[in-house]
PDB file of C-alpha atoms in Angstrom:
ATOM      1  CA  MET U  20     109.141  33.149  20.606  1.00 39.00           C
ATOM      2  CA  SER U  21     106.215  33.039  23.039  1.00 47.00           C
ATOM      3  CA  GLY U  22     103.029  34.666  22.623  1.00 50.00           C
ATOM      4  CA  ASN U  23     102.625  36.516  25.397  1.00 54.00           C
ATOM      5  CA  GLN U  24     106.319  38.257  24.410  1.00 51.00           C
ATOM      6  CA  ASP U  25     104.847  39.263  20.968  1.00 50.00           C
ATOM      7  CA  ASP U  26     102.450  40.745  22.439  1.00 51.00           C
ATOM      8  CA  LYS U  27     105.000  42.655  25.118  1.00 49.00           C
ATOM      9  CA  ASN U  28     107.093  43.640  21.728  1.00 47.00           C
ATOM     10  CA  ARG U  29     104.431  45.167  19.916  1.00 47.00           C
ATOM     11  CA  ILE U  30     103.051  47.417  22.883  1.00 47.00           C
ATOM     12  CA  LYS U  31     106.597  48.131  23.335  1.00 51.00           C
ATOM     13  CA  GLU U  32     106.671  49.636  19.488  1.00 58.00           C
ATOM     14  CA  GLN U  33     103.391  51.648  19.582  1.00 73.00           C
ATOM     15  CA  SER U  34     102.655  54.463  21.603  1.00 88.00           C
ATOM     16  CA  VAL U  35     100.866  52.436  24.503  1.00 94.00           C
ATOM     17  CA  THR U  36      97.473  54.628  25.816  1.00 95.00           C
ATOM     18  CA  TYR U  37      95.539  53.427  28.937  1.00 95.00           C
ATOM     19  CA  GLU U  38      93.048  51.130  27.144  1.00 94.00           C
ATOM     20  CA  VAL U  39      96.187  49.604  25.730  1.00 94.00           C
ATOM     21  CA  TYR U  40      98.050  49.434  28.571  1.00 92.00           C
ATOM     22  CA  ALA U  41      94.753  48.334  31.124  1.00 93.00           C
ATOM     23  CA  ALA U  42      93.994  45.508  28.569  1.00 94.00           C
ATOM     24  CA  MET U  43      97.840  43.723  28.982  1.00 92.00           C
ATOM     25  CA  PRO U  44      97.286  40.197  30.846  1.00 92.00           C
ATOM     26  CA  GLU U  45      98.290  39.614  34.421  1.00 89.00           C
ATOM     27  CA  ASP U  46     102.414  39.029  34.692  1.00 89.00           C
ATOM     28  CA  GLY U  47     103.315  39.798  37.953  1.00 85.00           C
ATOM     29  CA  TYR U  48     104.858  43.074  37.360  1.00 87.00           C
ATOM     30  CA  ARG U  49     104.105  46.789  37.366  1.00 89.00           C
ATOM     31  CA  TYR U  50     104.179  49.573  34.704  1.00 93.00           C
ATOM     32  CA  GLU U  51     103.732  52.687  34.340  1.00 94.00           C
ATOM     33  CA  ILE U  52     103.101  55.244  31.081  1.00 94.00           C
ATOM     34  CA  PHE U  53     105.260  57.893  30.638  1.00 94.00           C
ATOM     35  CA  ASP U  54     104.411  60.199  26.991  1.00 94.00           C
ATOM     36  CA  GLY U  55     103.263  56.853  25.380  1.00 95.00           C
ATOM     37  CA  GLU U  56     106.143  54.812  26.226  1.00 94.00           C
ATOM     38  CA  LEU U  57     105.432  51.797  28.357  1.00 94.00           C
ATOM     39  CA  GLU U  58     107.753  50.797  31.511  1.00 91.00           C
ATOM     40  CA  MET U  59     108.574  48.293  34.251  1.00 88.00           C
ATOM     41  CA  MET U  60     108.774  49.661  37.263  1.00 84.00           C
ATOM     42  CA  SER U  61     111.472  48.927  39.927  1.00 73.00           C
ATOM     43  CA  PRO U  62     110.664  45.667  41.950  1.00 69.00           C
ATOM     44  CA  GLY U  63     108.347  45.570  44.886  1.00 66.00           C
ATOM     45  CA  PRO U  64     109.687  48.139  47.234  1.00 67.00           C
ATOM     46  CA  SER U  65     111.762  47.328  49.961  1.00 81.00           C
ATOM     47  CA  VAL U  66     110.982  47.383  53.580  1.00 85.00           C
ATOM     48  CA  VAL U  67     112.086  50.476  54.421  1.00 86.00           C
ATOM     49  CA  HIS U  68     110.667  51.977  51.217  1.00 86.00           C
ATOM     50  CA  GLN U  69     107.320  50.231  52.761  1.00 89.00           C
ATOM     51  CA  GLY U  70     108.017  51.784  56.427  1.00 91.00           C
ATOM     52  CA  ILE U  71     107.929  54.870  55.236  1.00 94.00           C
ATOM     53  CA  VAL U  72     105.800  55.629  52.745  1.00 94.00           C
ATOM     54  CA  GLY U  73     103.106  53.497  56.264  1.00 93.00           C
ATOM     55  CA  LYS U  74     104.301  56.249  58.635  1.00 94.00           C
ATOM     56  CA  LEU U  75     103.907  58.964  56.099  1.00 96.00           C
ATOM     57  CA  GLN U  76     100.172  58.299  55.538  1.00 96.00           C
ATOM     58  CA  PHE U  77      99.637  57.479  59.489  1.00 95.00           C
ATOM     59  CA  ILE U  78     100.901  61.907  59.932  1.00 96.00           C
ATOM     60  CA  LEU U  79      99.177  62.870  57.063  1.00 97.00           C
ATOM     61  CA  ARG U  80      95.495  61.442  57.850  1.00 96.00           C
ATOM     62  CA  ASN U  81      96.096  62.559  61.549  1.00 95.00           C
ATOM     63  CA  THR U  82      96.756  66.312  60.885  1.00 95.00           C
ATOM     64  CA  CYS U  83      94.966  66.440  57.081  1.00 97.00           C
ATOM     65  CA  HIS U  84      91.834  63.692  56.337  1.00 94.00           C
ATOM     66  CA  SER U  85      89.385  66.344  57.664  1.00 96.00           C
ATOM     67  CA  GLU U  86      89.891  67.703  53.683  1.00 97.00           C
ATOM     68  CA  TYR U  87      92.322  65.587  52.121  1.00 98.00           C
ATOM     69  CA  THR U  88      91.717  61.744  51.134  1.00 97.00           C
ATOM     70  CA  ILE U  89      95.548  60.245  50.690  1.00 97.00           C
ATOM     71  CA  LEU U  90      96.099  57.360  48.658  1.00 97.00           C
ATOM     72  CA  ILE U  91      99.277  54.901  48.261  1.00 96.00           C
ATOM     73  CA  ALA U  92     100.876  52.633  45.588  1.00 92.00           C
ATOM     74  CA  PRO U  93      99.479  50.390  44.082  1.00 92.00           C
ATOM     75  CA  LEU U  94      96.976  53.286  42.637  1.00 95.00           C
ATOM     76  CA  ASP U  95      96.889  54.486  38.431  1.00 96.00           C
ATOM     77  CA  VAL U  96      97.014  57.628  38.282  1.00 98.00           C
ATOM     78  CA  ILE U  97      95.529  58.700  34.779  1.00 98.00           C
ATOM     79  CA  LEU U  98      96.787  62.516  33.324  1.00 98.00           C
ATOM     80  CA  SER U  99      96.410  61.619  30.303  1.00 97.00           C
ATOM     81  CA  PRO U 100      95.994  58.329  28.023  1.00 96.00           C
ATOM     82  CA  THR U 101      99.017  58.682  27.557  1.00 96.00           C
ATOM     83  CA  ASN U 102     100.486  59.330  31.304  1.00 96.00           C
ATOM     84  CA  VAL U 103      99.666  57.169  33.385  1.00 97.00           C
ATOM     85  CA  VAL U 104     102.056  56.604  36.964  1.00 96.00           C
ATOM     86  CA  GLN U 105     102.132  55.056  40.001  1.00 95.00           C
ATOM     87  CA  PRO U 106     103.084  57.961  43.312  1.00 96.00           C
ATOM     88  CA  ASP U 107     103.886  55.859  46.789  1.00 95.00           C
ATOM     89  CA  LEU U 108     101.718  58.548  47.910  1.00 98.00           C
ATOM     90  CA  LEU U 109      99.040  61.338  46.342  1.00 98.00           C
ATOM     91  CA  MET U 110      96.652  63.708  48.284  1.00 98.00           C
ATOM     92  CA  ILE U 111      93.366  65.017  46.931  1.00 98.00           C
ATOM     93  CA  HIS U 112      91.479  68.093  48.237  1.00 98.00           C
ATOM     94  CA  ASN U 113      88.080  66.348  49.561  1.00 97.00           C
ATOM     95  CA  THR U 114      86.192  69.074  47.371  1.00 97.00           C
ATOM     96  CA  ARG U 115      87.946  67.103  44.267  1.00 97.00           C
ATOM     97  CA  LEU U 116      87.536  63.479  44.512  1.00 97.00           C
ATOM     98  CA  ASN U 117      85.216  63.568  41.881  1.00 97.00           C
ATOM     99  CA  LEU U 118      89.062  62.227  40.346  1.00 98.00           C
ATOM    100  CA  VAL U 119      88.543  59.269  41.937  1.00 97.00           C
ATOM    101  CA  THR U 120      87.106  56.722  39.696  1.00 97.00           C
ATOM    102  CA  MET U 121      86.970  52.996  39.663  1.00 96.00           C
ATOM    103  CA  ARG U 122      90.108  52.771  37.213  1.00 96.00           C
ATOM    104  CA  GLY U 123      92.172  54.972  40.011  1.00 97.00           C
ATOM    105  CA  VAL U 124      92.272  59.001  39.822  1.00 98.00           C
ATOM    106  CA  GLU U 125      92.188  60.356  36.553  1.00 98.00           C
ATOM    107  CA  GLY U 126      93.344  64.141  36.870  1.00 98.00           C
ATOM    108  CA  ALA U 127      96.347  65.960  38.852  1.00 98.00           C
ATOM    109  CA  PRO U 128      96.469  65.225  42.872  1.00 98.00           C
ATOM    110  CA  ASP U 129      97.463  68.410  44.779  1.00 98.00           C
ATOM    111  CA  LEU U 130     100.591  66.317  45.802  1.00 98.00           C
ATOM    112  CA  VAL U 131     102.393  63.991  44.891  1.00 98.00           C
ATOM    113  CA  VAL U 132     105.225  61.707  46.718  1.00 98.00           C
ATOM    114  CA  GLU U 133     107.836  59.313  45.455  1.00 95.00           C
ATOM    115  CA  ILE U 134     109.921  57.811  47.918  1.00 94.00           C
ATOM    116  CA  ILE U 135     113.500  56.919  46.491  1.00 91.00           C
ATOM    117  CA  SER U 136     114.727  53.227  45.700  1.00 76.00           C
ATOM    118  CA  PRO U 137     117.801  52.499  44.745  1.00 69.00           C
ATOM    119  CA  GLY U 138     116.369  52.103  41.155  1.00 72.00           C
ATOM    120  CA  SER U 139     114.301  54.767  40.541  1.00 77.00           C
ATOM    121  CA  ARG U 140     116.254  58.069  41.543  1.00 81.00           C
ATOM    122  CA  SER U 141     116.216  58.421  37.618  1.00 80.00           C
ATOM    123  CA  ARG U 142     112.592  58.375  37.073  1.00 83.00           C
ATOM    124  CA  ASP U 143     111.486  60.422  40.058  1.00 87.00           C
ATOM    125  CA  LYS U 144     113.783  62.815  39.990  1.00 90.00           C
ATOM    126  CA  VAL U 145     114.350  63.322  36.038  1.00 89.00           C
ATOM    127  CA  LYS U 146     111.339  61.075  33.771  1.00 92.00           C
ATOM    128  CA  LYS U 147     108.252  62.004  36.991  1.00 94.00           C
ATOM    129  CA  LEU U 148     108.623  65.968  37.918  1.00 94.00           C
ATOM    130  CA  ARG U 149     108.957  66.526  34.245  1.00 95.00           C
ATOM    131  CA  ILE U 150     105.899  64.890  34.412  1.00 96.00           C
ATOM    132  CA  TYR U 151     103.978  65.948  37.313  1.00 97.00           C
ATOM    133  CA  VAL U 152     104.734  69.850  35.917  1.00 96.00           C
ATOM    134  CA  GLN U 153     103.168  68.668  32.768  1.00 96.00           C
ATOM    135  CA  HIS U 154      99.800  68.058  34.183  1.00 97.00           C
ATOM    136  CA  GLY U 155     100.077  71.042  36.396  1.00 97.00           C
ATOM    137  CA  ILE U 156     100.969  68.961  40.266  1.00 98.00           C
ATOM    138  CA  PRO U 157     100.793  71.870  42.167  1.00 98.00           C
ATOM    139  CA  GLU U 158     103.088  70.469  44.464  1.00 98.00           C
ATOM    140  CA  TYR U 159     105.564  66.655  44.751  1.00 98.00           C
ATOM    141  CA  TRP U 160     108.028  65.486  47.477  1.00 98.00           C
ATOM    142  CA  ILE U 161     110.902  63.054  46.941  1.00 97.00           C
ATOM    143  CA  ILE U 162     111.629  61.420  49.835  1.00 96.00           C
ATOM    144  CA  ASP U 163     115.700  60.360  50.002  1.00 93.00           C
ATOM    145  CA  SER U 164     116.043  57.123  52.649  1.00 88.00           C
ATOM    146  CA  GLU U 165     119.432  56.558  52.092  1.00 88.00           C
ATOM    147  CA  SER U 166     119.984  60.847  53.345  1.00 91.00           C
ATOM    148  CA  ARG U 167     117.310  61.293  54.675  1.00 93.00           C
ATOM    149  CA  VAL U 168     116.132  63.998  53.467  1.00 95.00           C
ATOM    150  CA  LEU U 169     112.737  65.156  51.805  1.00 97.00           C
ATOM    151  CA  GLU U 170     112.640  67.800  48.785  1.00 97.00           C
ATOM    152  CA  GLN U 171     109.808  69.631  48.645  1.00 98.00           C
ATOM    153  CA  TYR U 172     109.028  71.049  44.922  1.00 97.00           C
ATOM    154  CA  LEU U 173     106.724  73.470  44.339  1.00 98.00           C
ATOM    155  CA  LEU U 174     104.700  74.228  40.875  1.00 97.00           C
ATOM    156  CA  ALA U 175     105.663  78.066  39.677  1.00 96.00           C
ATOM    157  CA  GLY U 176     104.288  78.465  36.141  1.00 94.00           C
ATOM    158  CA  ASP U 177     105.848  76.326  33.727  1.00 93.00           C
ATOM    159  CA  HIS U 178     108.344  74.260  35.903  1.00 96.00           C
ATOM    160  CA  TYR U 179     108.939  73.535  39.532  1.00 96.00           C
ATOM    161  CA  GLU U 180     111.109  75.015  41.944  1.00 96.00           C
ATOM    162  CA  LEU U 181     112.669  73.214  44.671  1.00 96.00           C
ATOM    163  CA  GLY U 182     110.948  75.729  47.248  1.00 95.00           C
ATOM    164  CA  ASN U 183     112.521  73.691  50.605  1.00 96.00           C
ATOM    165  CA  LEU U 184     115.630  70.305  51.449  1.00 97.00           C
ATOM    166  CA  PHE U 185     113.989  69.810  55.102  1.00 97.00           C
ATOM    167  CA  GLU U 186     116.188  66.988  56.944  1.00 96.00           C
ATOM    168  CA  GLY U 187     116.708  66.068  60.797  1.00 94.00           C
ATOM    169  CA  ASP U 188     114.528  67.833  63.108  1.00 95.00           C
ATOM    170  CA  ASP U 189     113.367  70.249  60.564  1.00 97.00           C
ATOM    171  CA  PRO U 190     109.745  70.587  60.645  1.00 97.00           C
ATOM    172  CA  VAL U 191     108.675  70.132  57.173  1.00 97.00           C
ATOM    173  CA  ILE U 192     105.047  72.528  56.035  1.00 96.00           C
ATOM    174  CA  SER U 193     103.544  73.752  53.164  1.00 97.00           C
ATOM    175  CA  ASP U 194     101.849  76.754  52.133  1.00 94.00           C
ATOM    176  CA  LYS U 195     100.285  75.097  49.528  1.00 95.00           C
ATOM    177  CA  LEU U 196      98.779  72.448  52.415  1.00 97.00           C
ATOM    178  CA  PRO U 197      98.781  74.224  55.525  1.00 95.00           C
ATOM    179  CA  CYS U 198      96.793  70.683  57.527  1.00 97.00           C
ATOM    180  CA  VAL U 199     101.708  69.536  56.509  1.00 97.00           C
ATOM    181  CA  SER U 200     103.239  69.498  60.051  1.00 95.00           C
ATOM    182  CA  PHE U 201     105.184  66.956  60.955  1.00 96.00           C
ATOM    183  CA  ILE U 202     108.931  66.630  61.846  1.00 96.00           C
ATOM    184  CA  ILE U 203     110.948  64.987  58.729  1.00 95.00           C
ATOM    185  CA  SER U 204     113.164  62.826  60.937  1.00 93.00           C
ATOM    186  CA  ASP U 205     110.079  60.802  62.550  1.00 92.00           C
ATOM    187  CA  LEU U 206     109.411  59.708  59.376  1.00 92.00           C
ATOM    188  CA  PHE U 207     112.317  57.638  59.671  1.00 88.00           C
ATOM    189  CA  LYS U 208     112.042  55.672  63.136  1.00 84.00           C
ATOM    190  CA  ASP U 209     110.065  53.484  62.965  1.00 67.00           C
ATOM    191  CA  THR U 210     111.482  50.355  64.926  1.00 55.00           C
ATOM    192  CA  VAL U 211     112.608  48.566  61.183  1.00 62.00           C
ATOM    193  CA  VAL U 212     113.316  50.906  59.588  1.00 63.00           C
ATOM    194  CA  GLN U 213     115.490  51.714  62.003  1.00 60.00           C
ATOM    195  CA  LYS U 214     117.351  48.883  62.240  1.00 56.00           C
ATOM    196  CA  LEU U 215     117.987  48.426  58.656  1.00 61.00           C
ATOM    197  CA  LEU U 216     119.188  52.035  58.023  1.00 66.00           C
ATOM    198  CA  SER U 217     121.977  51.625  60.875  1.00 69.00           C
ATOM    199  CA  SER U 218     122.944  48.534  59.283  1.00 67.00           C
ATOM    200  CA  ASN U 219     124.091  50.148  56.396  1.00 61.00           C
TER     201      ASN U 219
END
């Protein structure tokens, strides 16, 4: 067994912190930490995934850039020493930019967004939802490219409530983020995204 594999096995056996994770040798993979457990992320995002993230970033920058900073993965969001995630997109109000450091984002953004990939459904809808609640992230969007819907989860005390389910030509709005205003179907109108989704 190689030394590198020995290192990985030891990491899996102990509670992983950000410091342990940051010191790991680069191996070409991306990882997240959930309650001290290191998890390898799915393979690189698909073209559809990238197209949707790019379109959403463009839309939000057009309407929210004066109030919010919009960032996309890969970027470490260090919610605690043992919870480090890489949401596909996040927004932070410009009055809270002290959260942005050279290491990434250290604290809870105002919005996190995940685009569901074939191998990420359970991670996004169960593990990440639980972690995001635990750290008090006010709003969480899950976008499903196959069904072309956006699930909007809003923090209500110690849990999330499904605030809305946007589909078709529904306008996406948010009471917590007044600058948000777009039609959900616009996310899927990128030429390449349309081509690939219609071929499935």
